[in-house]
Short mmCIF file of N, CA and C in Angstrom, two decimals:
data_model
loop_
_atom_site.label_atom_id
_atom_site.label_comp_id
_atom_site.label_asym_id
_atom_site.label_seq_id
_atom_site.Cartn_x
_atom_site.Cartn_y
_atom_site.Cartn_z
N UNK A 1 -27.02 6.88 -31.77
CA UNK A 1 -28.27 7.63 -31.85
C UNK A 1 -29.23 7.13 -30.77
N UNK A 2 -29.80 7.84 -30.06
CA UNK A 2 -30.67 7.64 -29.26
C UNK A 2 -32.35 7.09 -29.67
N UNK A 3 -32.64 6.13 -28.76
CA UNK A 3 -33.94 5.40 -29.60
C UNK A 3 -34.97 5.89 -28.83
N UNK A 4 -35.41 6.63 -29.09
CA UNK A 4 -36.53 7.53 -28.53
C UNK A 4 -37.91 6.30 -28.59
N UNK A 5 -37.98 5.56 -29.80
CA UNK A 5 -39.33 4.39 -29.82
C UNK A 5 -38.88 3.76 -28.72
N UNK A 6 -38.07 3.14 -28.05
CA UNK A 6 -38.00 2.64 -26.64
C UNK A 6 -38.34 3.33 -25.68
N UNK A 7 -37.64 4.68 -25.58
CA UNK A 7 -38.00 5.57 -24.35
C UNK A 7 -39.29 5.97 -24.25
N UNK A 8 -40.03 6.19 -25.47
CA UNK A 8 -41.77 6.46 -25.80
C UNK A 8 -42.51 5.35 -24.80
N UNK A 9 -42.22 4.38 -25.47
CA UNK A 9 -42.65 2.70 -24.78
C UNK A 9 -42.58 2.97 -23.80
N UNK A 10 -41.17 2.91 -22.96
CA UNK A 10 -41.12 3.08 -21.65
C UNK A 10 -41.88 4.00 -20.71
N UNK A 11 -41.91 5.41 -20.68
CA UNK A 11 -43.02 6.26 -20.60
C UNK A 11 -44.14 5.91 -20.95
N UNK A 12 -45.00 5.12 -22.09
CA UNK A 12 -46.32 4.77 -22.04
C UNK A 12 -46.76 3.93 -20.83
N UNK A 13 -46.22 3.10 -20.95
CA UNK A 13 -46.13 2.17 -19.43
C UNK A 13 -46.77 2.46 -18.12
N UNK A 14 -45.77 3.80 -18.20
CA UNK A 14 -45.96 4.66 -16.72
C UNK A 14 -47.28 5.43 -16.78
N UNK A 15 -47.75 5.65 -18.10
CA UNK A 15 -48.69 7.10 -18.27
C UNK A 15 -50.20 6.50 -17.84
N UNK A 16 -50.59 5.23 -16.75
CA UNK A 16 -51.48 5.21 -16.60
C UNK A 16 -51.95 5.30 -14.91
N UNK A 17 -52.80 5.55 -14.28
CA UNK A 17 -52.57 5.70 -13.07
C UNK A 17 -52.74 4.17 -12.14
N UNK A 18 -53.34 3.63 -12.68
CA UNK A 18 -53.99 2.27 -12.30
C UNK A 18 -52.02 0.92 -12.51
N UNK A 19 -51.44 1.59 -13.38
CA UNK A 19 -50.24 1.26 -13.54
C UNK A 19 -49.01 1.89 -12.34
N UNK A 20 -49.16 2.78 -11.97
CA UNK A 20 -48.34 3.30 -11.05
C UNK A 20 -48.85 2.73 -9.70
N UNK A 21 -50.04 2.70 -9.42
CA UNK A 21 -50.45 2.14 -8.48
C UNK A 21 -50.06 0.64 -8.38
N UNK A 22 -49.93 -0.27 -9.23
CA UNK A 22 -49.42 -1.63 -9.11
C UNK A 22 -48.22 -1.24 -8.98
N UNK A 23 -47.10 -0.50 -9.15
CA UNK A 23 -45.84 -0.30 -9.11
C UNK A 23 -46.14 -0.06 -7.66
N UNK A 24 -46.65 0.72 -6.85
CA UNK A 24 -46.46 1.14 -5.78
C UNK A 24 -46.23 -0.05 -4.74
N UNK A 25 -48.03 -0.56 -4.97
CA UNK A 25 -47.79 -1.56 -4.53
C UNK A 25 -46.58 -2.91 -4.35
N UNK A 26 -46.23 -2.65 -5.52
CA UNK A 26 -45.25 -4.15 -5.49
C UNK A 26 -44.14 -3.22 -4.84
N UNK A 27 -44.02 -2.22 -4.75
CA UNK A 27 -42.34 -1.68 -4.03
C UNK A 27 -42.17 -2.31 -2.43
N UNK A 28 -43.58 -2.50 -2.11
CA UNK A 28 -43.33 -3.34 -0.34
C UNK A 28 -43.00 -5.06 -0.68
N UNK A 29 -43.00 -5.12 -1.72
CA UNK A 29 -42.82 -6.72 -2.00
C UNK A 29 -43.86 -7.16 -3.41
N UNK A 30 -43.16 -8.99 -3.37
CA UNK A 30 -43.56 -9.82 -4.46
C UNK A 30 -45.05 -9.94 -4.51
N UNK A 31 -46.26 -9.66 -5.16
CA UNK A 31 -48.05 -9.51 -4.82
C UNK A 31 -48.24 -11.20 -6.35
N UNK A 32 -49.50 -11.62 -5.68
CA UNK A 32 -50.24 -12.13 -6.72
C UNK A 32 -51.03 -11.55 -7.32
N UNK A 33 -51.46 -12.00 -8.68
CA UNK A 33 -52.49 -11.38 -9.34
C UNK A 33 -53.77 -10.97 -8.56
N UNK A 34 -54.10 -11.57 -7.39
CA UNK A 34 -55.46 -11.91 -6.29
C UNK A 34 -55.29 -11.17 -5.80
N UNK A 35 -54.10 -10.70 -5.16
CA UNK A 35 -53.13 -9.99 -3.96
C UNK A 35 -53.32 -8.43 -4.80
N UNK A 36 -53.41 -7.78 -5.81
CA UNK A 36 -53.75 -6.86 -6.35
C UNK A 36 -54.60 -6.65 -6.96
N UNK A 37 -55.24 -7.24 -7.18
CA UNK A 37 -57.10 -7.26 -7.26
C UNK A 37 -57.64 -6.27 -5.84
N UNK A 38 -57.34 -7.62 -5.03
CA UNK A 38 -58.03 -6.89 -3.50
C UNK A 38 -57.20 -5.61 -3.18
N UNK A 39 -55.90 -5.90 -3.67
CA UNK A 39 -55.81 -4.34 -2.75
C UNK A 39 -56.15 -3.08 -3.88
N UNK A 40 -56.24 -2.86 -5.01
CA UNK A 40 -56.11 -2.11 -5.92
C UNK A 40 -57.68 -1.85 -6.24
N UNK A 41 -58.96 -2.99 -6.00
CA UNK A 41 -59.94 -2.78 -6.20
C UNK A 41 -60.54 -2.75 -7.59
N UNK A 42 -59.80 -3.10 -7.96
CA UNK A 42 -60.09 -3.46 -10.14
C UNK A 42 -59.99 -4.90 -10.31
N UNK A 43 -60.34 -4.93 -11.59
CA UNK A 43 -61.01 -6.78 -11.90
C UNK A 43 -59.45 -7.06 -12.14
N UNK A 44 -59.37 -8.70 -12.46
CA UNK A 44 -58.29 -9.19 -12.43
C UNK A 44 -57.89 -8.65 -14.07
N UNK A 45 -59.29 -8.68 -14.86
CA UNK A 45 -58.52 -8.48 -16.11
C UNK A 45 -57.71 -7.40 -16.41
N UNK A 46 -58.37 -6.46 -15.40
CA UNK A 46 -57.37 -5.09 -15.41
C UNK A 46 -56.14 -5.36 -14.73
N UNK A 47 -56.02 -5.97 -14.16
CA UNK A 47 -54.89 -5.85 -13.33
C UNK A 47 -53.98 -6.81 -14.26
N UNK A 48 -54.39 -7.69 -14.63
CA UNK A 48 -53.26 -8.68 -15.94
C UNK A 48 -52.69 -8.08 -16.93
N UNK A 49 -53.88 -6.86 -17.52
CA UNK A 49 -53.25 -5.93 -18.61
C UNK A 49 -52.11 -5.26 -18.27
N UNK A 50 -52.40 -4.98 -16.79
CA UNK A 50 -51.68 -3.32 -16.44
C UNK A 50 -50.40 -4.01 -15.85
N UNK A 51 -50.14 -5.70 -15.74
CA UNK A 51 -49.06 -6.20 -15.46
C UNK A 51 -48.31 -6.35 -16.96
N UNK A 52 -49.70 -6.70 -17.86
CA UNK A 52 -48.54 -7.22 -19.03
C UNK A 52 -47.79 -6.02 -19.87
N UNK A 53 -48.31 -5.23 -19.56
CA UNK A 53 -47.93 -3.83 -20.19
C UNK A 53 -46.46 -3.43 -19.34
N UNK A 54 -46.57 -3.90 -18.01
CA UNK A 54 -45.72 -3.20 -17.45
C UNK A 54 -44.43 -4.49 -17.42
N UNK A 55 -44.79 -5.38 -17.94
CA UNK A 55 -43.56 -6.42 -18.00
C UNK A 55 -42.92 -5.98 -19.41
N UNK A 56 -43.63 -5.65 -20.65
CA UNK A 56 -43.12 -5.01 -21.50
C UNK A 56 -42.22 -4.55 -21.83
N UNK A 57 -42.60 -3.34 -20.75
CA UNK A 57 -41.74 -1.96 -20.59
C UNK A 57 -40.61 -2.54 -19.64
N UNK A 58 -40.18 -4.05 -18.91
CA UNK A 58 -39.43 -4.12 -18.60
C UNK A 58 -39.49 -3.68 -16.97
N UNK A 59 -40.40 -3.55 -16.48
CA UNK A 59 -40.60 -3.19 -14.80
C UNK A 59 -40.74 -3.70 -14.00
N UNK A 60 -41.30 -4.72 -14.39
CA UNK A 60 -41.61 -6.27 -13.56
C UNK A 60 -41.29 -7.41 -13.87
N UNK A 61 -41.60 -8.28 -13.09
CA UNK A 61 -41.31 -9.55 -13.86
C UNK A 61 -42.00 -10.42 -13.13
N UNK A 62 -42.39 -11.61 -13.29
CA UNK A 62 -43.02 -13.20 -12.87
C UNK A 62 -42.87 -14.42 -12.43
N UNK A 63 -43.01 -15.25 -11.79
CA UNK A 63 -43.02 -16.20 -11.69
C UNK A 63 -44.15 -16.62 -11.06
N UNK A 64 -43.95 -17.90 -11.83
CA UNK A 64 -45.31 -19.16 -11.36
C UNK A 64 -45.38 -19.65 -10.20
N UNK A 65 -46.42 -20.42 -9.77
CA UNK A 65 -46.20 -21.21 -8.42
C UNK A 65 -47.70 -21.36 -8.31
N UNK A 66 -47.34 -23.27 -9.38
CA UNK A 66 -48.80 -23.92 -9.26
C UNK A 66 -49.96 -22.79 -10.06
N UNK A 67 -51.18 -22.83 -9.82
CA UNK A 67 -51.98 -21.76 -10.52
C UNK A 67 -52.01 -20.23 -10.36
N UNK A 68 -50.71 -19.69 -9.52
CA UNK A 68 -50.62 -19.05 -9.72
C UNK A 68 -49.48 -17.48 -9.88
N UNK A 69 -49.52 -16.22 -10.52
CA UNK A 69 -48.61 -16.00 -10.89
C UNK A 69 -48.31 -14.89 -9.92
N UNK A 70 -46.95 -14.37 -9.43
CA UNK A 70 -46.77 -13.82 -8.04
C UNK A 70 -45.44 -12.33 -9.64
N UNK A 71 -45.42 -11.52 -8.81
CA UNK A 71 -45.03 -10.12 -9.70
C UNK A 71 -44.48 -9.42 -8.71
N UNK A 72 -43.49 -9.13 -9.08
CA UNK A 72 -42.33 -8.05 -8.35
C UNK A 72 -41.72 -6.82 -9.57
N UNK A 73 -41.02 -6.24 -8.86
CA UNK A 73 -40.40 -5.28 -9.32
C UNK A 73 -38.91 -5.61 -10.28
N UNK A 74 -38.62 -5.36 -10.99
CA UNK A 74 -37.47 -5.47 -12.07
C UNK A 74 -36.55 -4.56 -11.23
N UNK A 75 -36.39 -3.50 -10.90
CA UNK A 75 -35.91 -2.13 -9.97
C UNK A 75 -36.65 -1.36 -9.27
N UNK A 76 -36.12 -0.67 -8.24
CA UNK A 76 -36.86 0.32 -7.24
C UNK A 76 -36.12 1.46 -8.04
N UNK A 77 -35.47 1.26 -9.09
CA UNK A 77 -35.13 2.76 -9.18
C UNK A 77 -36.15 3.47 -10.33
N UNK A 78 -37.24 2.69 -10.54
CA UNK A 78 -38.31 3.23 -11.17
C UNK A 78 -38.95 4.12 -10.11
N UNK A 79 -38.75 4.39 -8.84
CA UNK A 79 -39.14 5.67 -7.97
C UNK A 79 -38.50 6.79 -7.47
N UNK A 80 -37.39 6.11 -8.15
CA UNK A 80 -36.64 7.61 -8.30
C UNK A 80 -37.14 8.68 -9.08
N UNK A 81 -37.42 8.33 -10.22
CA UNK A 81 -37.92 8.69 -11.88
C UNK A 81 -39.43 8.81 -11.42
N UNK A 82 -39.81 8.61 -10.57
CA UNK A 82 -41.74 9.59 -10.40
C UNK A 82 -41.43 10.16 -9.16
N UNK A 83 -40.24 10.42 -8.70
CA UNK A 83 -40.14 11.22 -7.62
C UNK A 83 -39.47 11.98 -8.50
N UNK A 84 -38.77 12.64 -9.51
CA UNK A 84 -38.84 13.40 -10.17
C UNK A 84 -39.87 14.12 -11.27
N UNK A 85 -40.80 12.83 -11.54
CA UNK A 85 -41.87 13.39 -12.29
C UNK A 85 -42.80 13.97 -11.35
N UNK A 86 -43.06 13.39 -9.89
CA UNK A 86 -43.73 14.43 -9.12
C UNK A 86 -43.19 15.94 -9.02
N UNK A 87 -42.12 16.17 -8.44
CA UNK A 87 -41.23 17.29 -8.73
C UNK A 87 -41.78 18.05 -9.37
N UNK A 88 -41.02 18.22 -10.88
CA UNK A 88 -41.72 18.48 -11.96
C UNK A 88 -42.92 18.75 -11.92
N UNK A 89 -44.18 17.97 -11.75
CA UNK A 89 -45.53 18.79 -11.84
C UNK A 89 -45.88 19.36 -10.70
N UNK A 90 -45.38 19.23 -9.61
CA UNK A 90 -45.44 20.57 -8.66
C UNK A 90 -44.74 21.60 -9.62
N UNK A 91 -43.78 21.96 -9.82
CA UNK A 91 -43.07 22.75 -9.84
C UNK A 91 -43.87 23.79 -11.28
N UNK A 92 -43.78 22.89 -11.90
CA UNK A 92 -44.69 23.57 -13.38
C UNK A 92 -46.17 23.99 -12.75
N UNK A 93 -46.75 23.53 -12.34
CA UNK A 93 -48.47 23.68 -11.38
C UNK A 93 -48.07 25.05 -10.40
N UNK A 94 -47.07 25.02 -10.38
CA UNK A 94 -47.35 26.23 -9.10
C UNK A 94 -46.95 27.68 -9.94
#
């Protein structure tokens, strides 16, 4: 049987924009928490949420180094899957 409460999860993850945007970002590489502050332009606390949410869902992941914590991508094939969800809302929008 298919577990749809995972796949929900997983999709919540994505459903924020400030969240896709840290995905974006990290697709050119490993960022610090600092390192997406400045480029993303939101407080760190936002940016910790919108990591811990997205480690959750299994998208990212962490490591330390000294005070501080550096975040990459789990897969790039999470852009496959919004290059289809872009798709999709063109396609329905037009």
């Amino acid at each position: 049987m298919e577990n749809f409460k995972t796949l929900a999860s997983f999709f919540k993850a994505l459903g924020e924009e400030n969240r896709l945007r840290i995905l974006k970002a990290l697709k050119e590489g490993e960022l610090s928490v600092g390192d997406l502050v400045i480029r993303l332009e939101i407080s760190q606390p936002l940016v910790s949420h919108h990591l811990r949410e997205l480690k959750l869902a299994n998208l990212v992941k962490s490591r330390k180094e000294g005070p501080y914590v550096f975040y990459q991508l789990k897969t790039s094939k999470i852009f496959e899957l919004i290059r289809l969800a872009k798709s999709l809302t063109e396609e329905t929008n037009a």
